[in-house]
Each structure stands twice: as structure tokens, then as C-alpha cells.
Amino acid sequence: MPVNLKDNLLLSDDVGYFFHDGFSFSNDAMLKVALRHIAIRRAQDDIEKIKPITFHYSSFNYGNNIAVHIDAYKNHTENIFIFDRSSLPQQTSPLQEGWEELRYEKYPILEFLSKAAPTSIYINKELEKVIVFVAKLNEKWVSSFSSSLFRILTWLFPDTQPDDDELILFKAISERNLDSLEKLSNDVCKTIDFAKEKRQRETEHFKKDLHGWGSGAYYSMVQNLENGAGNTRQSISVKTSELAKLIETLNEQTMQLNALRNSPPPNSDDVFEFFDMHRQLTTLKVEKDYDGKHLFYLINEKIEYYDVDEFVKQFKNKHSDLNKAKFSSEFLEIVYGLFALGKGSVKTRCVFKLTGISQLYPEMHWKYGDTKILPHPHLDMGACLGRNSSAIVAYLANSNWSQAVLQSIVATKNINFRDTHVVMKMMRWLNSKLNSKSKLIVSDKGIEMSLSEFHAYLKELTNNG
Amino acid sequence: MITVKLNTDSIRDKMIVSELDKTPNSIFSTLGINPSGSMVSIDGRTLESHELDLTFEELHVKAGATTSLNSNVKADGGTN
């Protein structure tokens, strides 16, 4: 018949709070009462001195080697390990240092326990640990084992004898005298207010936990918010940048819109009046496609805008492209007279395409007008406006098409001597016309001349001093 | 008196009332504009640098007329 100890104070939650047994088994009440009674009495009414005696139950079978069982539980804090097996292990190797099998000649404890279930016990007095093997643990064995603790826990009972009060305890267990056990338990619990102590310790524990929890949560929240704020700042930065670009675009569009509103679209009269006014401009044709209407016009001009110093530097440099080309002395005298002395200008031509009032580009390789004069080296030969492009774009952004057209004239009057590749194209083209009768030059007196006539003009100037 | 409609890279259609004995350079000077390095044209005629100091009358502008005075910056073409 199972022992009913459910009302025993030693099994209450308040007392159990101070004892931390490992895995237990179903009919462990007697063993718990015994172990707790011994521990509390030994503390002599001082709860701080209670040194719990605890146990751990296992039905796991590690084989026959006792040492393996000892090793498996060496890091456990419990004092008693109870291995419940179908049969006892056979010792196959020497025990580790400090361990010994419990055997008394005077007290046949194993024989006593084995009457309830075969038992073998190993003890390490220094470590205050006991390993118990029992074949098929049962309630009778638990009572026998519990009543024999004074012979098993040798570090607590060095003389293998309990004192008088403990003797009463073990006798009551042995006799399974529940009333006596309850009285003993009540008496031993009377000296200490376990409930109060439990509350105090729990409060301290909660405080500690709460502090740790609160602290961790606090710093975690700070960290999370910092990260969140950083991400938000980054997002704001990106969106601010995007917004700034949009505002910039809007400002540009607004500026262009205002410019357009303040400047009605040019009618054909305005445009042709402007072109008629400029003698170097000739309108060629109007075309229409999906981009809109295109006005093609020809510019006939003279090359007059260039860097004289840059030309002279290249002319005097024996290793320049100009000199490496091995032009004739006559030709070199002509180009020197044109670009260094400024005694004449080379006539040039180029066709531009004006699309609405939004785009203006040079057109390459057109054959309109006087095709015998120099096609512009940058524009007709390369469709390259250079830095004139930015000026034209700026004018068109403000719908200032007339200034843009004037800038195309500026571009036509220009040659960039630093762009040697284009310059050499011009030189070779001019050189090929050395014997041509075409009036390719306008002298500083405004007289149109062929290259050879211009050379003669230079000679005449030299002879006249 | 004449009306000068001035266009530069920074000024658009600025209407200026002027005397015929004024010069393009005097207009530019009044407005703090330095035309050197620019192509200056008047009514479709590109002016040589010395012509900037000719009076509007000498540049064949007639009294009561509206004339266009344009200045465009000379910029290099090409890629260098």
C-alpha cells in the first residue's frame, strides 16, 4: 500500500524551495522526508546553514562499467544517484580514485536492501556522493534505503550512528509510522519559517532578475531606437537628396516655363526676319518629323576666333604635327600669314539644324552653298561644338533661340588649335587647294583671294617692308 | 534717340533707350559687361573689335530705330 505523506510539511512547496533534487521517481516521498529532515536538523535552526541533501534518479543503462556511470554524472550537483536497472552492473574495471564499494562486515546493509531489490552502492566520501544501483526499484526498497541513510551517507554519519532524535526518525521510517513522521516533520519545520524565507528569497531573486531584465531591456531599447533613428536619418538623407533633385528639376522647368510664357513662340516672320538680317545665314529648308519641325540653315563665315599663341607654338615646334606633315614652304608661309600675322581669314561653311526652339546641332558633310570653300573642321567634319555647346544649351533652356543661332555663328568662326587632329584635317584640306583658283581667303583688306594669290599678297607685303 | 535691345549670355531682351552718339562699348560699360572674348553683332553685322567704339550713327543705325545688340562668348570648339 503506497505511503501517503502528502500532508507532511517537509514535502510542502515552501520547504521544497530550498531543496533542488534532480530527476525523481513516483514514490520518492519517504526518501525526500528523510533527506530534508536530516539537512534541516543539522542546520541547527539556522536556515542559512541548511545544506540540502539531494538525489537524482535515472533508468538509463550505461552498461557494466561502474566508472562510466560515475563519469556520466560527475558534473551533477546532487549527492545521491540512483540507477534503476533490470539487473545490477558487473564491475569490469577498477573504480576511479576516491570511490569505493560500500560494504560493512558489521552491518550487512546490501543484504538488507537486497531483500527489497538487489542493490549495490559506491561512495566517494570526499565528494559527498553516492551511486546506487538497484534492480527494479520499489516502495519497500525506498523505505529500506531511507531508513538506512545513516549507514550510507558516511560523510554525515562518520560513526554510522544517528543521534537520538535521528534514530526516532529512522525508526519511524522503518516502521512506516506516518503519524510519527508527520509529528517529527512538523517539529523540525517549526523552528524555521520556510514560507517567510521563501518569500524573502523569491523577492530578492525577482529584484535581481527584474534589475537584470530591466537593465537589459533598457539598453536593448536604447540600442534599437538608436539603430532605428540611424536608419530613419539615412532614409531622410536619401529622400532629402531626391527631393533636392526634384526641386532643382522643378526650378529648371519653372524657369523654362516662365521663359516660354514671357516669350511667345516665334512666328515664321520673326524667324525669317532674323535670318534675313544676318548676311552669313542662309535658310535652306524646313522638314517635319516626329521630333517636330526642323529649320536647316547654312552659315558662311570666316575663321577668325582662335588662339594665336597656340598656333605659333605649334608652328615653331619642329616636332608638331604641322611640321611633321612636311608641307611646302609656300604653304607654311600661307598658314603663318593667316593665323599668326592675321593678314587674311579662311572662308568656311557649315549647316545647322534648329528644331523648334529646343535643339540646335551642326550637320555633317552638307553640300549646300559654295562647296569649294572649307567645310568647317570642327562642325562639318566632326559635328563637334566644343564649349559652344553649353552656351547653346543654356540659351535654348530659356527659349532664346536667336542667341543660340548667334552662338552657332561664333562656333563657325572658331578653330581650336589644341584639337590638333581636326586642325591637321583643315591643313591638309587647304594644302590640297594650293593650286586652286577658288577664292578661299579674305585678306585683311577684305579682298577675296585664292591661296596662291594670298601668298603673292604676303610677298608683296614683305617686299614693301 | 534709339532703342537698343540687348542680348548677352546673361541678359535677355533688355530694352535700353540710347542716344545715337553712344557706342556699343558705352552700353556694355554702363551695364558692367566686358565684351572682350565675345562676338558682338548689331542687327546681324558682326563687329570687329575696333567697331565697338563707333557710335550707333556710324554703325548706320537710324534715329527712332530699334536695334539688336548681341554679345556671344567665344568658346573653343573641338575636344581639347
PDB file of C-alpha atoms in Angstrom, chain A residues 263 277-280 301 304-305 378 384-388 395 398-400 403 406-407 409-410 413-416 418-419, chain B residues 7-13 38-41 43-48 68 70-80:
ATOM      1  CA  SER A 263       8.307  84.736 -74.845  1.00  0.00           C
ATOM      2  CA  MET A 277      19.125  90.343 -91.025  1.00  0.00           C
ATOM      3  CA  HIS A 278      22.265  88.194 -90.787  1.00  0.00           C
ATOM      4  CA  ARG A 279      24.138  88.116 -94.044  1.00  0.00           C
ATOM      5  CA  GLN A 280      26.110  84.990 -93.086  1.00  0.00           C
ATOM      6  CA  GLU A 301      31.773  82.761 -92.291  1.00  0.00           C
ATOM      7  CA  GLU A 304      38.631  84.465 -87.077  1.00  0.00           C
ATOM      8  CA  TYR A 305      38.404  83.168 -83.494  1.00  0.00           C
ATOM      9  CA  HIS A 378      35.017  71.023 -86.115  1.00  0.00           C
ATOM     10  CA  CYS A 384      31.577  68.995 -82.569  1.00  0.00           C
ATOM     11  CA  LEU A 385      30.564  72.255 -80.934  1.00  0.00           C
ATOM     12  CA  GLY A 386      33.038  72.014 -78.071  1.00  0.00           C
ATOM     13  CA  ARG A 387      32.334  74.542 -75.346  1.00  0.00           C
ATOM     14  CA  ASN A 388      29.898  76.378 -77.610  1.00  0.00           C
ATOM     15  CA  TYR A 395      20.154  79.751 -74.448  1.00  0.00           C
ATOM     16  CA  ASN A 398      15.482  79.846 -71.848  1.00  0.00           C
ATOM     17  CA  SER A 399      13.871  79.572 -75.271  1.00  0.00           C
ATOM     18  CA  ASN A 400      16.384  82.122 -76.513  1.00  0.00           C
ATOM     19  CA  GLN A 403      21.086  83.897 -79.209  1.00  0.00           C
ATOM     20  CA  LEU A 406      24.220  83.627 -82.952  1.00  0.00           C
ATOM     21  CA  GLN A 407      26.294  81.202 -80.863  1.00  0.00           C
ATOM     22  CA  ILE A 409      27.932  81.703 -85.810  1.00  0.00           C
ATOM     23  CA  VAL A 410      30.536  82.068 -83.062  1.00  0.00           C
ATOM     24  CA  LYS A 413      34.157  81.451 -86.739  1.00  0.00           C
ATOM     25  CA  ASN A 414      36.276  79.383 -84.366  1.00  0.00           C
ATOM     26  CA  ILE A 415      39.089  76.872 -84.754  1.00  0.00           C
ATOM     27  CA  ASN A 416      40.661  75.262 -81.707  1.00  0.00           C
ATOM     28  CA  ARG A 418      44.678  72.469 -79.379  1.00  0.00           C
ATOM     29  CA  ASP A 419      42.477  69.984 -81.262  1.00  0.00           C
TER      30      ASP A 419
ATOM     31  CA  ASN B   7      21.130  90.172 -75.608  1.00  0.00           C
ATOM     32  CA  THR B   8      24.129  88.590 -73.918  1.00  0.00           C
ATOM     33  CA  ASP B   9      24.751  85.250 -72.269  1.00  0.00           C
ATOM     34  CA  SER B  10      23.230  86.636 -69.061  1.00  0.00           C
ATOM     35  CA  ILE B  11      20.854  89.339 -70.279  1.00  0.00           C
ATOM     36  CA  ARG B  12      17.864  88.738 -72.490  1.00  0.00           C
ATOM     37  CA  ASP B  13      15.933  91.319 -74.425  1.00  0.00           C
ATOM     38  CA  SER B  38      32.837  87.775 -77.208  1.00  0.00           C
ATOM     39  CA  MET B  39      31.410  88.059 -80.663  1.00  0.00           C
ATOM     40  CA  VAL B  40      29.425  91.279 -80.819  1.00  0.00           C
ATOM     41  CA  SER B  41      26.916  91.854 -83.555  1.00  0.00           C
ATOM     42  CA  ASP B  43      21.465  93.911 -86.451  1.00  0.00           C
ATOM     43  CA  GLY B  44      23.130  90.890 -87.991  1.00  0.00           C
ATOM     44  CA  ARG B  45      26.507  92.510 -88.550  1.00  0.00           C
ATOM     45  CA  THR B  46      29.435  91.063 -86.671  1.00  0.00           C
ATOM     46  CA  LEU B  47      31.542  93.865 -85.311  1.00  0.00           C
ATOM     47  CA  GLU B  48      35.300  93.963 -85.354  1.00  0.00           C
ATOM     48  CA  SER B  68      19.635  94.499 -81.713  1.00  0.00           C
ATOM     49  CA  ASN B  70      24.144  90.942 -79.242  1.00  0.00           C
ATOM     50  CA  SER B  71      27.133  89.538 -77.431  1.00  0.00           C
ATOM     51  CA  ASN B  72      28.067  85.886 -77.598  1.00  0.00           C
ATOM     52  CA  VAL B  73      31.012  84.357 -75.753  1.00  0.00           C
ATOM     53  CA  LYS B  74      33.728  82.978 -77.992  1.00  0.00           C
ATOM     54  CA  ALA B  75      34.209  79.383 -76.988  1.00  0.00           C
ATOM     55  CA  ASP B  76      36.551  76.796 -78.419  1.00  0.00           C
ATOM     56  CA  GLY B  77      35.159  74.007 -80.485  1.00  0.00           C
ATOM     57  CA  GLY B  78      36.726  70.593 -80.666  1.00  0.00           C
ATOM     58  CA  THR B  79      37.651  68.326 -77.834  1.00  0.00           C
ATOM     59  CA  ASN B  80      40.856  69.833 -76.476  1.00  0.00           C
TER      60      ASN B  80
END
